[in-house]
Short mmCIF file of C-alpha atoms in Angstrom, two decimals:
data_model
loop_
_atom_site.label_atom_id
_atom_site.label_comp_id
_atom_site.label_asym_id
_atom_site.label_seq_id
_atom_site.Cartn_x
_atom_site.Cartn_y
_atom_site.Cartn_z
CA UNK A 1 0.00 0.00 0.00
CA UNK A 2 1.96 3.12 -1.03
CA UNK A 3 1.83 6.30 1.27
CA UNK A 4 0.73 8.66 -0.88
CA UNK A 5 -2.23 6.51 -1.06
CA UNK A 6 -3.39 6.62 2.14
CA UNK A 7 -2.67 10.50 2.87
CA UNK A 8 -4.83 11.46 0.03
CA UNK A 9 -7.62 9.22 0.98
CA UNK A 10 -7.13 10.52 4.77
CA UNK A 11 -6.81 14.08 3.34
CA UNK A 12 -10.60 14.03 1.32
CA UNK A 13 -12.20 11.59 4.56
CA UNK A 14 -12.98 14.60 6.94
CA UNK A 15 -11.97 12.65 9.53
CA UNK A 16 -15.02 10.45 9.41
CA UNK A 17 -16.52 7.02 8.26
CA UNK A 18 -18.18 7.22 4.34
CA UNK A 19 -20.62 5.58 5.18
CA UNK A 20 -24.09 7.95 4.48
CA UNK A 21 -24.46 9.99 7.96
CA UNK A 22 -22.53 8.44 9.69
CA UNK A 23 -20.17 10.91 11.91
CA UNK A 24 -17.53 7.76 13.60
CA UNK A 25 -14.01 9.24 13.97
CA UNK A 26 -11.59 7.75 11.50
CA UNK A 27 -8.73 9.07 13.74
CA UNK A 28 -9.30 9.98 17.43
CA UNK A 29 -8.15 13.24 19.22
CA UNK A 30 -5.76 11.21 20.74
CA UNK A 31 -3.87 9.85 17.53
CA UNK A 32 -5.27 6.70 17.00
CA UNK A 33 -6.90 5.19 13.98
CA UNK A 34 -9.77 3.47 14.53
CA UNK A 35 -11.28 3.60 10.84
CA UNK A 36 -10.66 0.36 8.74
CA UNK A 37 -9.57 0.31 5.20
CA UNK A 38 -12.05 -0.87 2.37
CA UNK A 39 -11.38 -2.10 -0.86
CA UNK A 40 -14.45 -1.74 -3.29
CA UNK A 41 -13.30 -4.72 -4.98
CA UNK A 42 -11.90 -7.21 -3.15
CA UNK A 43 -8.10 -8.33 -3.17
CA UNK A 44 -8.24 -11.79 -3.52
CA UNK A 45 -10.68 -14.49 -4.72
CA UNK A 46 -13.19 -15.06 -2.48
CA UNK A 47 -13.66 -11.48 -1.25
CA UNK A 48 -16.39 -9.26 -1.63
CA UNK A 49 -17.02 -7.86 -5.11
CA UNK A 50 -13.64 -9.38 -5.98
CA UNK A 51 -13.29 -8.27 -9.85
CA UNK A 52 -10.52 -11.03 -11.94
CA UNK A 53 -10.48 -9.00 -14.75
CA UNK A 54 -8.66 -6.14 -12.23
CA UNK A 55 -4.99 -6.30 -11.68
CA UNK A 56 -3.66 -6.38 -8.05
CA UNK A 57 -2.32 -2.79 -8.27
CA UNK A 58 -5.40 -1.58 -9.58
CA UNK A 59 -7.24 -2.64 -6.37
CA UNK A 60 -4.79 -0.82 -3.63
CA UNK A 61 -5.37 2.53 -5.96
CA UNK A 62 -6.89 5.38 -4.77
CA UNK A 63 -10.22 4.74 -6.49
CA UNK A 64 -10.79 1.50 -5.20
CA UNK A 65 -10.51 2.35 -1.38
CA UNK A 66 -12.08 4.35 1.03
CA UNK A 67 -12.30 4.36 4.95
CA UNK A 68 -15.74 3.29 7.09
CA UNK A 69 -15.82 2.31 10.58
CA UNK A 70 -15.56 -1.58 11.67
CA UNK A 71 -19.83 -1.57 12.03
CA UNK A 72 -20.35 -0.48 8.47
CA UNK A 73 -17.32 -2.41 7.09
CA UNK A 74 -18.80 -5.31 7.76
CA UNK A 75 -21.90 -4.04 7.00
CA UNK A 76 -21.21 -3.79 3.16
CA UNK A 77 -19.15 -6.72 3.11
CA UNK A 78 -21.57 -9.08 4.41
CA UNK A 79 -24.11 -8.03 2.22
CA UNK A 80 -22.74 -7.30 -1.65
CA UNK A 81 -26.32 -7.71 -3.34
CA UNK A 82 -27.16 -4.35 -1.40
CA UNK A 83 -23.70 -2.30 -1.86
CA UNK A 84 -22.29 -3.51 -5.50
CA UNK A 85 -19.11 -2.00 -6.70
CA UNK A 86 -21.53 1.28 -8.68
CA UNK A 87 -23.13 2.06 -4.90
CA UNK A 88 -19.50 1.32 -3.09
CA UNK A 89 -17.95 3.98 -5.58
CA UNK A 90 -20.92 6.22 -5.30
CA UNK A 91 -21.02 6.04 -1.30
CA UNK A 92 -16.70 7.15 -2.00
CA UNK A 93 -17.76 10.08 -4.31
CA UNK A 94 -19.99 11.80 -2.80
CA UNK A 95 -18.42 11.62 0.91
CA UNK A 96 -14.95 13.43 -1.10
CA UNK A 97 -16.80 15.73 -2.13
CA UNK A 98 -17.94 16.97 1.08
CA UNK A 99 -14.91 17.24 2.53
CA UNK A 100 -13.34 18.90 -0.90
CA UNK A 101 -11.37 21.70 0.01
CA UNK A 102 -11.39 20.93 3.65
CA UNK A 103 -8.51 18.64 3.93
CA UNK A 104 -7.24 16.29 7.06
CA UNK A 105 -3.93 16.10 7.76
CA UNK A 106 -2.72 13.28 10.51
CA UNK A 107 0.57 12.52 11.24
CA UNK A 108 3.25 10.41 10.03
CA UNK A 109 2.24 8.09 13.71
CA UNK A 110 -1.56 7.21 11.76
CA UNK A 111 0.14 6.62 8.75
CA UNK A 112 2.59 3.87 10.34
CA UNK A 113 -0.80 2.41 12.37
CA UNK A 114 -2.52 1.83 9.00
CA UNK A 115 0.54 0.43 7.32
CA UNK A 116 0.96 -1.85 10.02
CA UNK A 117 -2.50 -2.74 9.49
CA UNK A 118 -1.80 -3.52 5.64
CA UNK A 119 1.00 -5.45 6.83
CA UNK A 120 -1.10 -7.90 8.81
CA UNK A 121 -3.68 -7.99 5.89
CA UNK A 122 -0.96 -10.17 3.83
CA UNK A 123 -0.52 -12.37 6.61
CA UNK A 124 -3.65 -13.41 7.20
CA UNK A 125 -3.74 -14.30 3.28
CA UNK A 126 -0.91 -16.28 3.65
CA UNK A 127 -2.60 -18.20 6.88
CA UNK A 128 -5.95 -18.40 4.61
CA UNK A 129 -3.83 -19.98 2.00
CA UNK A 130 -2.12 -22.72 3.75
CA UNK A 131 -5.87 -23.09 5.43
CA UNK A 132 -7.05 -23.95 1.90
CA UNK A 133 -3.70 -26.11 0.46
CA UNK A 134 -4.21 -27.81 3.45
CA UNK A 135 -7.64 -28.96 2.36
CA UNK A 136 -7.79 -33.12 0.84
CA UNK A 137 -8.80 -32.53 -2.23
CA UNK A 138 -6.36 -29.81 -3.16
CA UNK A 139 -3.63 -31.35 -4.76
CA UNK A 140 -1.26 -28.65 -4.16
CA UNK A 141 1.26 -29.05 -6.58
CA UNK A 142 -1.05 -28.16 -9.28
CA UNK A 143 -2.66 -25.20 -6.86
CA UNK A 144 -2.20 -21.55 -8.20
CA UNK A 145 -0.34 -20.02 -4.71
CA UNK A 146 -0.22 -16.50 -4.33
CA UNK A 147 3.71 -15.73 -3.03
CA UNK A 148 3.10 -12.65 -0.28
CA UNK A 149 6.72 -12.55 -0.45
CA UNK A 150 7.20 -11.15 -3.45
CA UNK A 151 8.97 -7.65 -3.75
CA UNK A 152 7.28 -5.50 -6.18
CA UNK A 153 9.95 -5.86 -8.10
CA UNK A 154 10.42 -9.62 -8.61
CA UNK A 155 6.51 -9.43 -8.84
CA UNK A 156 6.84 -7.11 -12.01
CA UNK A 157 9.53 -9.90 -12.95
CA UNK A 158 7.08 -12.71 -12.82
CA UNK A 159 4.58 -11.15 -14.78
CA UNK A 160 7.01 -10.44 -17.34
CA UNK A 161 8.14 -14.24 -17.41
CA UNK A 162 4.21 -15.18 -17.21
CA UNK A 163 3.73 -12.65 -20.58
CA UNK A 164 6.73 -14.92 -21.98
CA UNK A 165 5.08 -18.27 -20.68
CA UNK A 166 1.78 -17.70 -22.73
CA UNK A 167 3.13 -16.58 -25.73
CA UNK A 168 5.30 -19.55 -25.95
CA UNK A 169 1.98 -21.88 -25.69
CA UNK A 170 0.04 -19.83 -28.12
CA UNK A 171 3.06 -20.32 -30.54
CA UNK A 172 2.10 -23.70 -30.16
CA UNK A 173 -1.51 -23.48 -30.72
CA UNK A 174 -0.45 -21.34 -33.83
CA UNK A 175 2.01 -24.41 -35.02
CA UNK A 176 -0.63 -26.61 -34.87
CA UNK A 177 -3.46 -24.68 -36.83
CA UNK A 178 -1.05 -24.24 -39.22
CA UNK A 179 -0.67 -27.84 -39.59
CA UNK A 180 -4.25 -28.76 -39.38
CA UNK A 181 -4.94 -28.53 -43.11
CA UNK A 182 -1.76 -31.59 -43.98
CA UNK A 183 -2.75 -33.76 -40.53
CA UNK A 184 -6.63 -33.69 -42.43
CA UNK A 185 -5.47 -34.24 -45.96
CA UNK A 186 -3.58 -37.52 -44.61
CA UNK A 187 -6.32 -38.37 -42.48
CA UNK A 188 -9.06 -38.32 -45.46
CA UNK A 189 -6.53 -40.00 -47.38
CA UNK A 190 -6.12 -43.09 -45.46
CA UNK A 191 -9.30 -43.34 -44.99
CA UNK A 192 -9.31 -44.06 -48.73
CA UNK A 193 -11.20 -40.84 -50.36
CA UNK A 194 -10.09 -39.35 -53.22
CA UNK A 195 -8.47 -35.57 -52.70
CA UNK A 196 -9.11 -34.08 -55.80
CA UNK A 197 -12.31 -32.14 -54.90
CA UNK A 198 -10.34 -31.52 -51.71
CA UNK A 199 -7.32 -29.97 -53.22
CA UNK A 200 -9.32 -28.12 -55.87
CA UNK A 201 -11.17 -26.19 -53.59
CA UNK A 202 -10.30 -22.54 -52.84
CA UNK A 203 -8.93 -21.20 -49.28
CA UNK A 204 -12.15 -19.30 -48.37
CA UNK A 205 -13.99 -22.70 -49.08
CA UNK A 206 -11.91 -25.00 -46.68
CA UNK A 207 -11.45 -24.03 -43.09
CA UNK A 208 -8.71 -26.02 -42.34
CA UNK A 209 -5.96 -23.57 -44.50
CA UNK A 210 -5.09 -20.95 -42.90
CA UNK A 211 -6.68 -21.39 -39.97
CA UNK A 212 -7.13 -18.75 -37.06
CA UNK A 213 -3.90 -16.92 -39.36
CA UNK A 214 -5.59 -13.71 -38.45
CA UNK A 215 -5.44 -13.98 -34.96
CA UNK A 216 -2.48 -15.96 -34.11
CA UNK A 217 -0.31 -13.62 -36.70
CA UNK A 218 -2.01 -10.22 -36.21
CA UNK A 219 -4.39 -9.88 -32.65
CA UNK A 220 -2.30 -11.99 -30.51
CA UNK A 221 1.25 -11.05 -31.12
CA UNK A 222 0.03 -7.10 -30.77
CA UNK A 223 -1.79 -8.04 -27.96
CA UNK A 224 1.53 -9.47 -26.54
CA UNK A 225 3.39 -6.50 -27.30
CA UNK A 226 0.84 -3.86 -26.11
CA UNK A 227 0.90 -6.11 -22.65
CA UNK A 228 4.72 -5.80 -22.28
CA UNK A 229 5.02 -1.98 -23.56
CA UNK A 230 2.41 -1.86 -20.60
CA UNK A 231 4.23 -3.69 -17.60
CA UNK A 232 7.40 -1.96 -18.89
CA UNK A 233 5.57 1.73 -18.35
CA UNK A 234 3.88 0.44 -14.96
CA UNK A 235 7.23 -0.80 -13.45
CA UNK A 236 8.85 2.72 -14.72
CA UNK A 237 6.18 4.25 -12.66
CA UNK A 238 6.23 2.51 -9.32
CA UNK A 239 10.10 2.43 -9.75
CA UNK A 240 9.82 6.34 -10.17
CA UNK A 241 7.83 7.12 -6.79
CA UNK A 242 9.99 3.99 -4.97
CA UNK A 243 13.10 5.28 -5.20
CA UNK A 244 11.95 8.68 -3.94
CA UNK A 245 11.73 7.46 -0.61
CA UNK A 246 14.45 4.64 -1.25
CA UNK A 247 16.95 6.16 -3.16
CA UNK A 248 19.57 3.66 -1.42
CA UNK A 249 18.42 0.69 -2.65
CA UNK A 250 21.19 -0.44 -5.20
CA UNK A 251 18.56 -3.38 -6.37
CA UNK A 252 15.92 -1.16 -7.65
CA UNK A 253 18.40 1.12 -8.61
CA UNK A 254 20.13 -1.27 -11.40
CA UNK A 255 16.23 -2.34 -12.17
CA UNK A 256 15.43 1.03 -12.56
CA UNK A 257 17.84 1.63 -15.07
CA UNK A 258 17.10 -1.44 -16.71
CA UNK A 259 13.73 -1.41 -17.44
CA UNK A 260 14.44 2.55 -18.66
CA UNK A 261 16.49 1.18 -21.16
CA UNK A 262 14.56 -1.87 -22.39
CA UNK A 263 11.52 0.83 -22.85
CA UNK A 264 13.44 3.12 -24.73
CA UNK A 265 14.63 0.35 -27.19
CA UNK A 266 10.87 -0.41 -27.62
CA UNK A 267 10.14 3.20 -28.62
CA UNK A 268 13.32 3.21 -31.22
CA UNK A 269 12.09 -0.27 -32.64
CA UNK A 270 7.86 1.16 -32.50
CA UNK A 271 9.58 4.38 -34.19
CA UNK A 272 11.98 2.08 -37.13
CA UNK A 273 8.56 0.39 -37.83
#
């Protein structure tokens, strides 16, 4: 959860819970949060309004948190039919702008608290995931794990080598459409049919030449490069606002640099084309 996060949402709370009317304290005259962190959509499977098609930055962004009080946390987490992700983000809006030009500031004390707090939120994923590998009839070798572990950096990594890992298997798809049109000829052949009306007809009559060219060749391979060109900006970003506060980490440092250069070389080759 970065910092700059969690100030601005602080900053546009008003020092109170979203929830409609409700006045509860996010942050008590004495310095102590007692607000709790929502996420619209959920983080992982399993939570409430959990969105797949999100990425895992996406949902500790600004626009999908917002602070309520424990009672109305669990309020609109126990019951999703009556706040969906539209109400959730309307609930958000309107509460900012109430509190638009009449910013909170708390100190760098409540910001530590809620870190803290994030902190513990990956460790209880990590106990619910053992819970659940733990479970007979999970075979966990073959069980998608999430690795809590994971510096954003080696995360970025991963994804990168996940990008690579599908396009290698789509090759493979590709290799064999391509081949589909000989494995049918020999089929129909030893099945002892002539191939003369087969041979003589035209591509747009048989749908076995050719086939899915258009998207293996064209859709799919841009696809693959507008995903990297887009990991490649994203890591340039976080790497950006990182090393403001961590300017001594050699690591990200050489990463840093890295990835620069690897995104520049994309924008000569983009430019050659």
């Amino acid at each position: 959860m970065k910092t700059k996060v969690l100030k601005a949402l602080l900053a546009k709370s008003g020092n109170v819970c979203a929830f409609p009317e409700c006045q509860q304290e996010l942050v008590t005259k004495k310095n102590l949060f007692v607000g709790q962190l929502c996420h619209i959509e959920a983080v992982s499977p399993g939570g409430p309004r959990y969105n797949p098609a999100s990425k895992d930055d996406q949902r500790n962004e600004f626009e999908n948190l917002m602070f309520l009080c424990y009672p109305h946390h669990r309020e609109v987490d126990a019951d999703e039919g009556a706040y969906p992700v539209s109400r959730l983000r309307k609930i958000k809006s309107e509460h900012e702008a109430l509190y638009e030009g009449h910013e909170f500031r708390v100190s760098a004390k409540v910001i530590s608290q809620i870190e803290r707090e994030s902190r513990r939120f990956w460790l209880e994923l990590v106990k619910i995931q053992d819970s659940w590998l733990q479970q007979d009839n999970i075979i966990s070798e073959l069980a998608v794990k999430i690795d809590v572990g994971n510096s954003p950096i080696k995360l970025f990594q991963d994804i990168q080598d996940m990008v690579q890992h599908i396009q290698t298997h789509t090759d493979i798809l590709r290799e064999d459409d391509h081949n589909l049109n000989e494995e049918v000829r020999t089929y129909v052949a030893s099945l002892g049919y002539s191939l003369n009306r087969y041979d003589d007809a035209s591509v747009s009559e048989n749908p076995f030449i050719h086939r899915g060219w258009e998207t293996h060749n064209l859709i799919l391979q841009n696809s693959f490069v507008e995903l990297s060109l887009l990991l490649l900006q994203a890591e340039v970003r976080y790497l950006e606002e990182y090393l403001k506060t961590h300017s001594g980490d050699a690591m990200a440092q050489k990463r840093f640099k890295a990835v620069k250069q690897k995104l520049e070389e994309c924008a000569l080759a983009a430019r050659a084309d």
